[in-house]
GROMACS .gro file of C-alpha atoms in nm:
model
  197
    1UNK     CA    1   0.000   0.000   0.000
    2UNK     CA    2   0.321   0.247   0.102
    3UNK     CA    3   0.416   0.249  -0.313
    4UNK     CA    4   0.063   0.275  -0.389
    5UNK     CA    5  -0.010   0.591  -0.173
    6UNK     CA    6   0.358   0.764  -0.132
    7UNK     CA    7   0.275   0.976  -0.474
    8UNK     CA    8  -0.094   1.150  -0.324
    9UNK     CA    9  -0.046   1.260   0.015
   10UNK     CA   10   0.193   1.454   0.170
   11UNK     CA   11   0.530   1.278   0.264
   12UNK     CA   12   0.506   1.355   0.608
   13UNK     CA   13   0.127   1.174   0.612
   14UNK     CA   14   0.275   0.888   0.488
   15UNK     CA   15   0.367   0.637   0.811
   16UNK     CA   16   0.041   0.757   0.998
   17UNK     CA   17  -0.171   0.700   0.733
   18UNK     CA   18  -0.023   0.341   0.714
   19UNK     CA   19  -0.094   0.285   1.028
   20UNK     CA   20  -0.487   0.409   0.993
   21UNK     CA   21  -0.487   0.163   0.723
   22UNK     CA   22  -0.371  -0.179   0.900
   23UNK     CA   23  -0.681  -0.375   0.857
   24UNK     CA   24  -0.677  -0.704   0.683
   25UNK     CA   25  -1.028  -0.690   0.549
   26UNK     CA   26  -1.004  -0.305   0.426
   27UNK     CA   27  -0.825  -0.196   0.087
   28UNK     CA   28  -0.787   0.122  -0.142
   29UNK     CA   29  -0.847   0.174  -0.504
   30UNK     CA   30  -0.713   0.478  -0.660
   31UNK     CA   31  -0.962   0.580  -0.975
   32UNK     CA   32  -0.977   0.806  -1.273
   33UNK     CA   33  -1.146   1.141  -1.206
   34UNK     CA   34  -1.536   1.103  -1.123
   35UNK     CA   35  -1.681   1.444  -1.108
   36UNK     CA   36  -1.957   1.355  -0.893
   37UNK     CA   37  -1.714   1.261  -0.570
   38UNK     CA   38  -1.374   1.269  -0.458
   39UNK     CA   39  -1.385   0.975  -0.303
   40UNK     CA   40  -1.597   0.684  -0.151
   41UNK     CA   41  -1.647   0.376   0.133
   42UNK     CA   42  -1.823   0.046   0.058
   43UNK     CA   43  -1.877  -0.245   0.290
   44UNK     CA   44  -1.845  -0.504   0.073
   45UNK     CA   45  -2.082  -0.831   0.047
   46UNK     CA   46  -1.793  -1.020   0.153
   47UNK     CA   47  -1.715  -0.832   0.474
   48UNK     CA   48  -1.460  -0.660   0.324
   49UNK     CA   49  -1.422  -0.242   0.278
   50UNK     CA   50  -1.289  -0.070   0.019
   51UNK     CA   51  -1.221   0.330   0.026
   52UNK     CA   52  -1.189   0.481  -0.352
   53UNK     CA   53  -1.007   0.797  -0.389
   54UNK     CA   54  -0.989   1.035  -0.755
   55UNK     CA   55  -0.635   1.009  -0.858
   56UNK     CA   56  -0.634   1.356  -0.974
   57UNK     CA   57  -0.659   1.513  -0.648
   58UNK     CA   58  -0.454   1.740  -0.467
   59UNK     CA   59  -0.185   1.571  -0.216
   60UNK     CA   60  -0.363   1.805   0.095
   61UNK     CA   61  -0.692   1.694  -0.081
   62UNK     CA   62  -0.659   1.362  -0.146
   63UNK     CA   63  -0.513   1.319   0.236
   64UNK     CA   64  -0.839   1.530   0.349
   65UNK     CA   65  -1.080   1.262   0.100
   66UNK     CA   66  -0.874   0.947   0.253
   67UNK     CA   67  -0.875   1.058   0.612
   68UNK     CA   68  -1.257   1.124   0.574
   69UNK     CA   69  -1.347   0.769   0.398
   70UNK     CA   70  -1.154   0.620   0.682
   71UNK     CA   71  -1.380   0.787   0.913
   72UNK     CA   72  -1.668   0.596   0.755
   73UNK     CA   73  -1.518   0.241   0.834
   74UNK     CA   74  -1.370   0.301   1.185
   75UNK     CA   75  -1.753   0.501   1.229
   76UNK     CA   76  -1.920   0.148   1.085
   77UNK     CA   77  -1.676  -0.081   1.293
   78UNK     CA   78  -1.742   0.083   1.616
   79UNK     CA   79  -2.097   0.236   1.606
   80UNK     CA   80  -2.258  -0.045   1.350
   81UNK     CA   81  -2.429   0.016   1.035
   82UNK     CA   82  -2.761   0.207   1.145
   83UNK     CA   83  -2.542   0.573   1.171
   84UNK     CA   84  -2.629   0.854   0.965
   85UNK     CA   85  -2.332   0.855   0.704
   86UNK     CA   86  -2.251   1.203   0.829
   87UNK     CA   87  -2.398   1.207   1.140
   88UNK     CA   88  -2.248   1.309   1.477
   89UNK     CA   89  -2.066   0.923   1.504
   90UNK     CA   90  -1.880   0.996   1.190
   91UNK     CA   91  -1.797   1.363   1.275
   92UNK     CA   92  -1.636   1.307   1.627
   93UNK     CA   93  -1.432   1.033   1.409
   94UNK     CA   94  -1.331   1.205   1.162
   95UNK     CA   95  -1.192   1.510   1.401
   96UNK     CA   96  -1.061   1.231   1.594
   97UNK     CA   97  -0.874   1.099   1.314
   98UNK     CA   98  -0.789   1.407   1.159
   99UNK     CA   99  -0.604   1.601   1.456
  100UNK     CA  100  -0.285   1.439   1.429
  101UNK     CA  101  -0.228   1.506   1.047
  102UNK     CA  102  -0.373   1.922   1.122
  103UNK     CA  103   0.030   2.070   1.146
  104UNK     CA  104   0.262   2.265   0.988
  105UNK     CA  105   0.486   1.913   0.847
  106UNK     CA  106   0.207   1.839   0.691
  107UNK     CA  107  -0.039   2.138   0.563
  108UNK     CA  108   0.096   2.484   0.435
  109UNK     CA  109   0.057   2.701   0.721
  110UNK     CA  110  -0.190   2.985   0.588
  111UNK     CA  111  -0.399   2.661   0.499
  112UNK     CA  112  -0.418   2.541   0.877
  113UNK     CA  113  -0.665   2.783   1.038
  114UNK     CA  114  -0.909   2.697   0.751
  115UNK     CA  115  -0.880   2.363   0.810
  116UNK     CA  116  -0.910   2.410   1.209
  117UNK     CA  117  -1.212   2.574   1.137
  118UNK     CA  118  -1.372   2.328   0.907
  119UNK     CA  119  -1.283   2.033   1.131
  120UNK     CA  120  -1.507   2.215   1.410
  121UNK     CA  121  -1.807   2.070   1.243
  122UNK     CA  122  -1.694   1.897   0.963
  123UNK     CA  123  -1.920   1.853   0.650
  124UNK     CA  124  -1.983   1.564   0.402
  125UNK     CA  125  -1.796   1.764   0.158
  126UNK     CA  126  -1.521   1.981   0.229
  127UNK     CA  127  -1.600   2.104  -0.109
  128UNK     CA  128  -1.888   2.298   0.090
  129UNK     CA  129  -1.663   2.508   0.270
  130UNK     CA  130  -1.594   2.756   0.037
  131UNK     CA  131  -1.314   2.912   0.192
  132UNK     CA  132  -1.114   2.623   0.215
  133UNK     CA  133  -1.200   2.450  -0.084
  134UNK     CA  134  -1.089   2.792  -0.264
  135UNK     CA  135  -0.766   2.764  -0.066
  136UNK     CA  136  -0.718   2.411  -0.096
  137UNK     CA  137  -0.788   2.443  -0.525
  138UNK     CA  138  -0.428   2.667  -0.543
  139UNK     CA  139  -0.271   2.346  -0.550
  140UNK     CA  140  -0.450   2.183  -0.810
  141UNK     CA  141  -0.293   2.160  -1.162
  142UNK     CA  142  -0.396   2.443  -1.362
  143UNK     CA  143  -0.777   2.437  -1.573
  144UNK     CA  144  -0.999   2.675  -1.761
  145UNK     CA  145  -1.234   2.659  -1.467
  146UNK     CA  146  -1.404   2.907  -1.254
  147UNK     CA  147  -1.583   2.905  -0.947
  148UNK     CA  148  -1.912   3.020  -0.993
  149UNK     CA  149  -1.863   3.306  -0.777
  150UNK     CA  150  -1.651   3.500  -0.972
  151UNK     CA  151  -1.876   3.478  -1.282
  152UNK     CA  152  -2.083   3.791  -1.360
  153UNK     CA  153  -2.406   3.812  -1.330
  154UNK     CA  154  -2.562   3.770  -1.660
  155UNK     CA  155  -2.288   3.552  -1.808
  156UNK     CA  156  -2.301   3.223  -1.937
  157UNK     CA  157  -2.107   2.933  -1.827
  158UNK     CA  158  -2.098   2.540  -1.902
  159UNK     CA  159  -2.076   2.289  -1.672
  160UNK     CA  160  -1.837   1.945  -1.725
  161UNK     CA  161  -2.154   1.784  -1.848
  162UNK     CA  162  -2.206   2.036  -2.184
  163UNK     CA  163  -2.483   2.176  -2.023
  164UNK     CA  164  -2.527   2.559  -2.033
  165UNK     CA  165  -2.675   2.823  -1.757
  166UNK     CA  166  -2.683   3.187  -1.717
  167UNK     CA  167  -2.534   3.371  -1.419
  168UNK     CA  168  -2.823   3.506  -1.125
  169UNK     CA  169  -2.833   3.643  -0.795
  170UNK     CA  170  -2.681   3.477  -0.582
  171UNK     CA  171  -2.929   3.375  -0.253
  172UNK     CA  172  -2.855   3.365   0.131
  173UNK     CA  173  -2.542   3.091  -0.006
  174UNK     CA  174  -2.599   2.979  -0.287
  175UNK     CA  175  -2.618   3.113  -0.653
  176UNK     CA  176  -2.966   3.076  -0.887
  177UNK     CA  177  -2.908   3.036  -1.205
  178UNK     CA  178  -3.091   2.919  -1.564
  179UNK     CA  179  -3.033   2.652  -1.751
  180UNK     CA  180  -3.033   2.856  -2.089
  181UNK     CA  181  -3.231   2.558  -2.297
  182UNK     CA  182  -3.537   2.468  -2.011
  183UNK     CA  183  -3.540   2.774  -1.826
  184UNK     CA  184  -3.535   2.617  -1.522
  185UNK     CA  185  -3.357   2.763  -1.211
  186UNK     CA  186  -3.123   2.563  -1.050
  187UNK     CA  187  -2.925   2.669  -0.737
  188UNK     CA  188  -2.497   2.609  -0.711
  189UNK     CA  189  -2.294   2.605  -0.438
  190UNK     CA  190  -2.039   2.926  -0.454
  191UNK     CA  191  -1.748   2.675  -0.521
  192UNK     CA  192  -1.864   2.458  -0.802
  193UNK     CA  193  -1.624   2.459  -1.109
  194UNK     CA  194  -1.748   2.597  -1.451
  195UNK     CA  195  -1.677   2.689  -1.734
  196UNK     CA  196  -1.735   2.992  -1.877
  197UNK     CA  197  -1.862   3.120  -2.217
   0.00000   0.00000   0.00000
């Protein structure tokens, strides 16, 4: 697992996250991009888990996506299978888990308050934090994307799916916005990737 791991998280991560991952009937699967999810957990028919993580991820994101799929099997191994998947069983885990890896060896410094903040009440996504996922996306390779919240209102953007919407107000969070060919109004998160037109 070392070889198969020592090229997507951050060096330092490395021997603790080997250590999280010392179960005989758990494995990880690194997969091509899925734009719906970073990353997943599946108990298996065969009592066995598996944790999937995108291989195109950030190191600091990918360690943030494997640290939080972990969360899900050590929340299903000690609190059983009727939790909420993000409920308070897999939160206090997740912090739990996540504490020793929230230093300076580790994550860039200016990105450490952000991420203190987040863990207070982690989300299912940290893609919903927009401050830190706007932080954490410095280190991704370089795209023709945009967050939706820096396109104008009025302006038309594509998503990765070919289909097109026009800029609105944005509500108490999130933005409104019409799909140019229904007409329908559809609401994004400030963070979500586009591309614009």
């Amino acid at each position: 697992m070392q070889n198969q791991l020592q090229d997507y998280i951050p060096k330092p991560a490395l021997v603790s996250i080997l250590k999280l991952l010392e179960h005989d009937n758990l494995s990880v699967k690194i997969k091509q991009e899925r734009k719906t999810r970073h990353g997943d957990y599946r108990r298996l028919p065969n009592d066995q888990h598996q944790i999937t993580i995108n291989s195109n991820l950030n190191v600091y994101r990918f360690l943030i996506t494997l640290i939080h799929e972990i969360a899900h099997f050590e929340a299903y191994k000690n609190y059983g299978k009727y939790i909420k998947p993000h409920g308070i069983e897999w939160k206090r885990t997740f912090q739990h888990l996540m504490l020793p890896f929230l230093n300076p060896e580790i994550f860039p410094n200016h990105i450490l308050p952000l991420l203190a903040q987040h863990f207070k009440n982690p989300k299912a996504s940290s893609d919903s934090d927009t401050n830190l996922a706007f932080a954490l996306k410095q280190f991704d390779e370089p795209n023709d994307k945009t967050y939706i919240f820096e396109v104008p209102l009025g302006c038309t953007f594509k998503l990765y799916n070919g289909r097109v919407f026009k800029m609105g107000h944005k509500r108490v969070k999130r933005f409104e916005c019409v799909e140019v060919k229904t007409g329908k109004s559809y609401l994004f998160n400030p963070n979500a990737e586009v591309e614009l037109l």
